[in-house]
PDB file of C-alpha atoms in Angstrom:
ATOM      1  CA  MET A 361      82.881 -99.592  51.890  1.00 81.00           C
ATOM      2  CA  MET A 362      79.910 -98.214  49.864  1.00 86.00           C
ATOM      3  CA  ILE A 363      80.679 -95.185  47.967  1.00 91.00           C
ATOM      4  CA  PHE A 364      77.824 -93.513  46.278  1.00 90.00           C
ATOM      5  CA  ASN A 365      77.423 -91.095  43.406  1.00 92.00           C
ATOM      6  CA  THR A 366      80.238 -88.178  44.013  1.00 95.00           C
ATOM      7  CA  PHE A 367      80.604 -85.095  42.380  1.00 96.00           C
ATOM      8  CA  GLY A 368      82.425 -82.170  42.433  1.00 97.00           C
ATOM      9  CA  PRO A 369      85.406 -79.590  40.796  1.00 96.00           C
ATOM     10  CA  ARG A 370      87.985 -81.603  38.446  1.00 92.00           C
ATOM     11  CA  MET A 371      85.644 -84.613  37.370  1.00 91.00           C
ATOM     12  CA  HIS A 372      86.099 -85.776  33.664  1.00 86.00           C
ATOM     13  CA  PRO A 373      83.269 -84.291  31.246  1.00 84.00           C
ATOM     14  CA  ASN A 374      83.200 -87.494  29.500  1.00 80.00           C
ATOM     15  CA  ASP A 375      82.996 -89.933  32.487  1.00 82.00           C
ATOM     16  CA  GLY A 376      79.353 -90.550  31.268  1.00 82.00           C
ATOM     17  CA  ARG A 377      77.820 -89.680  34.920  1.00 89.00           C
ATOM     18  CA  VAL A 378      74.588 -87.992  35.288  1.00 93.00           C
ATOM     19  CA  VAL A 379      76.374 -84.829  37.205  1.00 96.00           C
ATOM     20  CA  SER A 380      78.826 -84.127  34.443  1.00 94.00           C
ATOM     21  CA  ASN A 381      76.646 -84.815  31.541  1.00 94.00           C
ATOM     22  CA  PHE A 382      73.512 -82.545  32.863  1.00 96.00           C
ATOM     23  CA  ILE A 383      75.940 -79.571  33.316  1.00 96.00           C
ATOM     24  CA  ILE A 384      78.006 -79.778  30.485  1.00 95.00           C
ATOM     25  CA  GLN A 385      74.978 -80.084  28.309  1.00 95.00           C
ATOM     26  CA  ALA A 386      73.124 -77.182  30.449  1.00 97.00           C
ATOM     27  CA  LEU A 387      75.824 -74.939  30.408  1.00 96.00           C
ATOM     28  CA  GLN A 388      76.215 -75.262  26.441  1.00 95.00           C
ATOM     29  CA  ASN A 389      72.497 -75.229  25.823  1.00 96.00           C
ATOM     30  CA  LYS A 390      72.292 -78.600  24.170  1.00 95.00           C
ATOM     31  CA  ASP A 391      69.703 -80.950  25.173  1.00 94.00           C
ATOM     32  CA  ILE A 392      69.714 -82.816  28.347  1.00 95.00           C
ATOM     33  CA  THR A 393      69.515 -86.410  27.789  1.00 93.00           C
ATOM     34  CA  ILE A 394      67.639 -88.407  30.507  1.00 94.00           C
ATOM     35  CA  TYR A 395      67.648 -92.280  29.817  1.00 91.00           C
ATOM     36  CA  GLY A 396      64.284 -93.967  30.860  1.00 92.00           C
ATOM     37  CA  ASP A 397      61.596 -91.786  32.122  1.00 94.00           C
ATOM     38  CA  GLY A 398      63.446 -89.829  34.660  1.00 95.00           C
ATOM     39  CA  SER A 399      61.655 -91.381  37.672  1.00 94.00           C
ATOM     40  CA  GLN A 400      64.564 -93.446  38.653  1.00 93.00           C
ATOM     41  CA  THR A 401      66.154 -91.782  41.948  1.00 93.00           C
ATOM     42  CA  ARG A 402      69.957 -91.105  42.998  1.00 94.00           C
ATOM     43  CA  SER A 403      71.754 -89.419  46.001  1.00 95.00           C
ATOM     44  CA  PHE A 404      74.549 -87.319  45.173  1.00 96.00           C
ATOM     45  CA  GLN A 405      77.739 -86.553  47.476  1.00 97.00           C
ATOM     46  CA  TYR A 406      80.105 -83.633  47.051  1.00 98.00           C
ATOM     47  CA  VAL A 407      83.871 -85.112  47.213  1.00 97.00           C
ATOM     48  CA  SER A 408      84.920 -83.109  50.369  1.00 98.00           C
ATOM     49  CA  ASP A 409      82.015 -85.243  52.042  1.00 98.00           C
ATOM     50  CA  LEU A 410      83.177 -88.475  50.572  1.00 97.00           C
ATOM     51  CA  VAL A 411      86.930 -87.819  51.849  1.00 97.00           C
ATOM     52  CA  HIS A 412      85.944 -86.827  55.041  1.00 97.00           C
ATOM     53  CA  GLY A 413      84.132 -90.387  54.971  1.00 97.00           C
ATOM     54  CA  LEU A 414      87.377 -92.062  53.870  1.00 96.00           C
ATOM     55  CA  HIS A 415      89.452 -90.207  56.306  1.00 97.00           C
ATOM     56  CA  ALA A 416      87.093 -91.121  59.317  1.00 96.00           C
ATOM     57  CA  LEU A 417      87.195 -94.785  58.123  1.00 96.00           C
ATOM     58  CA  MET A 418      90.848 -95.143  57.926  1.00 95.00           C
ATOM     59  CA  ASN A 419      91.405 -93.491  61.130  1.00 95.00           C
ATOM     60  CA  GLY A 420      89.035 -95.629  63.308  1.00 93.00           C
ATOM     61  CA  GLU A 421      88.751 -98.810  64.790  1.00 94.00           C
ATOM     62  CA  TYR A 422      85.507 -99.763  62.593  1.00 95.00           C
ATOM     63  CA  ASP A 423      86.439-102.282  59.708  1.00 91.00           C
ATOM     64  CA  LEU A 424      83.265-103.638  58.860  1.00 94.00           C
ATOM     65  CA  PRO A 425      81.107-102.316  55.721  1.00 94.00           C
ATOM     66  CA  VAL A 426      79.423 -98.734  55.756  1.00 96.00           C
ATOM     67  CA  ASN A 427      77.840 -96.545  53.244  1.00 95.00           C
ATOM     68  CA  ILE A 428      79.482 -93.264  52.461  1.00 96.00           C
ATOM     69  CA  GLY A 429      76.933 -91.063  50.733  1.00 95.00           C
ATOM     70  CA  ASN A 430      74.324 -88.152  50.814  1.00 96.00           C
ATOM     71  CA  PRO A 431      71.069 -89.790  51.876  1.00 94.00           C
ATOM     72  CA  ASP A 432      69.211 -86.896  50.244  1.00 93.00           C
ATOM     73  CA  GLU A 433      67.537 -88.514  47.106  1.00 94.00           C
ATOM     74  CA  TYR A 434      66.425 -86.925  43.628  1.00 95.00           C
ATOM     75  CA  SER A 435      64.559 -88.248  40.706  1.00 96.00           C
ATOM     76  CA  ILE A 436      66.832 -87.593  37.405  1.00 96.00           C
ATOM     77  CA  LYS A 437      64.074 -85.738  36.135  1.00 97.00           C
ATOM     78  CA  ASN A 438      64.042 -83.182  39.235  1.00 97.00           C
ATOM     79  CA  PHE A 439      67.855 -83.473  38.975  1.00 97.00           C
ATOM     80  CA  ALA A 440      67.932 -82.494  35.510  1.00 98.00           C
ATOM     81  CA  VAL A 441      65.599 -79.232  36.268  1.00 98.00           C
ATOM     82  CA  LYS A 442      67.640 -78.248  38.916  1.00 98.00           C
ATOM     83  CA  ILE A 443      70.933 -78.090  37.208  1.00 98.00           C
ATOM     84  CA  ARG A 444      69.008 -76.530  34.024  1.00 98.00           C
ATOM     85  CA  ASP A 445      67.532 -73.703  36.639  1.00 98.00           C
ATOM     86  CA  MET A 446      70.981 -73.331  38.360  1.00 98.00           C
ATOM     87  CA  THR A 447      73.238 -72.703  35.336  1.00 98.00           C
ATOM     88  CA  GLN A 448      70.338 -70.683  33.836  1.00 98.00           C
ATOM     89  CA  SER A 449      70.059 -72.805  30.409  1.00 98.00           C
ATOM     90  CA  LYS A 450      67.598 -72.979  27.659  1.00 97.00           C
ATOM     91  CA  SER A 451      68.205 -76.186  27.233  1.00 96.00           C
ATOM     92  CA  GLU A 452      65.070 -78.908  26.906  1.00 96.00           C
ATOM     93  CA  ILE A 453      65.070 -82.078  28.668  1.00 96.00           C
ATOM     94  CA  ILE A 454      64.721 -85.083  26.210  1.00 94.00           C
ATOM     95  CA  PHE A 455      64.213 -88.674  27.258  1.00 94.00           C
ATOM     96  CA  MET A 456      65.774 -91.706  25.499  1.00 91.00           C
ATOM     97  CA  PRO A 457      65.310 -95.596  25.783  1.00 89.00           C
ATOM     98  CA  LYS A 458      66.217 -96.719  29.523  1.00 87.00           C
ATOM     99  CA  VAL A 459      69.832 -98.250  29.889  1.00 79.00           C
ATOM    100  CA  ALA A 460      69.667-102.110  30.590  1.00 76.00           C
ATOM    101  CA  ASP A 461      69.988-102.708  34.363  1.00 73.00           C
ATOM    102  CA  ASP A 462      69.812 -99.058  35.379  1.00 73.00           C
ATOM    103  CA  PRO A 463      68.395 -99.550  38.975  1.00 69.00           C
ATOM    104  CA  SER A 464      65.167 -97.570  39.857  1.00 75.00           C
ATOM    105  CA  GLN A 465      66.694 -96.446  43.328  1.00 72.00           C
ATOM    106  CA  ARG A 466      69.871 -95.507  45.015  1.00 77.00           C
ATOM    107  CA  GLU A 467      70.163 -93.816  48.118  1.00 80.00           C
ATOM    108  CA  PRO A 468      72.419 -94.688  51.227  1.00 90.00           C
ATOM    109  CA  ASP A 469      71.660 -95.808  54.672  1.00 94.00           C
ATOM    110  CA  ILE A 470      74.176 -94.049  56.619  1.00 96.00           C
ATOM    111  CA  THR A 471      73.227 -95.004  59.879  1.00 96.00           C
ATOM    112  CA  VAL A 472      76.254 -96.951  60.445  1.00 97.00           C
ATOM    113  CA  ALA A 473      78.508 -93.987  59.027  1.00 97.00           C
ATOM    114  CA  ARG A 474      76.746 -91.961  61.594  1.00 97.00           C
ATOM    115  CA  ARG A 475      77.341 -93.978  64.724  1.00 97.00           C
ATOM    116  CA  GLU A 476      80.449 -95.846  63.977  1.00 97.00           C
ATOM    117  CA  LEU A 477      82.465 -92.740  62.312  1.00 97.00           C
ATOM    118  CA  ASN A 478      80.366 -89.751  63.747  1.00 96.00           C
ATOM    119  CA  TRP A 479      80.434 -88.884  59.792  1.00 97.00           C
ATOM    120  CA  GLU A 480      77.594 -87.547  58.150  1.00 97.00           C
ATOM    121  CA  PRO A 481      77.778 -85.123  54.742  1.00 97.00           C
ATOM    122  CA  LYS A 482      77.949 -81.644  55.159  1.00 97.00           C
ATOM    123  CA  VAL A 483      78.111 -80.016  52.000  1.00 98.00           C
ATOM    124  CA  SER A 484      74.378 -79.373  50.432  1.00 97.00           C
ATOM    125  CA  VAL A 485      73.649 -81.018  46.987  1.00 97.00           C
ATOM    126  CA  GLU A 486      72.974 -77.319  45.729  1.00 97.00           C
ATOM    127  CA  GLU A 487      76.134 -75.748  47.448  1.00 98.00           C
ATOM    128  CA  GLY A 488      78.261 -78.189  45.559  1.00 98.00           C
ATOM    129  CA  LEU A 489      76.547 -78.135  42.525  1.00 98.00           C
ATOM    130  CA  ARG A 490      77.059 -74.044  42.504  1.00 98.00           C
ATOM    131  CA  LYS A 491      81.047 -75.091  42.802  1.00 98.00           C
ATOM    132  CA  THR A 492      81.105 -77.848  40.277  1.00 98.00           C
ATOM    133  CA  ILE A 493      78.918 -75.511  38.070  1.00 98.00           C
ATOM    134  CA  ASP A 494      81.616 -73.199  38.448  1.00 97.00           C
ATOM    135  CA  TYR A 495      84.356 -75.370  37.258  1.00 97.00           C
ATOM    136  CA  PHE A 496      82.579 -76.502  34.411  1.00 95.00           C
ATOM    137  CA  ARG A 497      81.286 -73.256  32.945  1.00 96.00           C
ATOM    138  CA  GLY A 498      85.594 -72.220  33.171  1.00 94.00           C
ATOM    139  CA  GLU A 499      86.264 -75.803  31.136  1.00 92.00           C
ATOM    140  CA  VAL A 500      83.680 -74.729  28.647  1.00 91.00           C
ATOM    141  CA  GLU A 501      84.738 -71.625  28.075  1.00 91.00           C
ATOM    142  CA  ALA A 502      88.353 -72.633  27.612  1.00 89.00           C
ATOM    143  CA  ALA A 503      87.345 -75.639  25.325  1.00 85.00           C
ATOM    144  CA  GLY A 504      84.805 -73.947  23.159  1.00 84.00           C
ATOM    145  CA  GLU A 505      82.579 -77.084  23.294  1.00 84.00           C
ATOM    146  CA  ILE A 506      82.431 -80.070  24.855  1.00 83.00           C
ATOM    147  CA  VAL A 507      80.605 -83.359  23.962  1.00 79.00           C
ATOM    148  CA  PRO A 508      80.412 -85.003  27.418  1.00 74.00           C
ATOM    149  CA  THR A 509      79.838 -88.086  25.872  1.00 66.00           C
ATOM    150  CA  GLY A 510      79.632 -90.979  23.191  1.00 56.00           C
ATOM    151  CA  PRO A 511      81.717 -91.440  19.964  1.00 51.00           C
ATOM    152  CA  ASP A 512      82.012 -87.717  19.452  1.00 56.00           C
ATOM    153  CA  ALA A 513      83.047 -86.953  23.156  1.00 54.00           C
ATOM    154  CA  VAL A 514      85.674 -84.221  23.050  1.00 51.00           C
ATOM    155  CA  LYS A 515      88.231 -83.587  26.239  1.00 48.00           C
ATOM    156  CA  PRO A 516      89.121 -79.947  27.505  1.00 47.00           C
ATOM    157  CA  LYS A 517      92.352 -78.518  26.548  1.00 48.00           C
ATOM    158  CA  GLY A 518      94.890 -79.864  28.742  1.00 49.00           C
ATOM    159  CA  ALA A 519      92.690 -82.299  29.982  1.00 48.00           C
ATOM    160  CA  ALA A 520      94.579 -85.881  30.644  1.00 45.00           C
TER     161      ALA A 520
END
């Protein structure tokens, strides 16, 4: 099974993932950092869709490779803008040098999952982002400040 980018409430703010980084930065009106020119694409699925896909696979007869992900594809730059707009942030989007080995595109072909597991994502990226932003808004308010990645990264209070 190939699992594609998954997000949702209770993500660790320091995991270095695009979703958590962008949301934490936007909620704190800090610069939203993009590595590269932002043209690289990703797809994002809400955590409940992943759980339903895993459940369908475990309870079915199919045992060959299958992609579990949301085929809706976003450029990283457009995704950053979407999060900034949804959080009503004053953050600037800045571009840093591209990370080595960063693929230019990641989009799952879920044809097999649809056919063999009768599975496809049900939660829109926007709906999932609303829930995830609400979660992180509470975490930022409780912590006072969260630095999402790097040597100065901090965990919210009570996080393991």
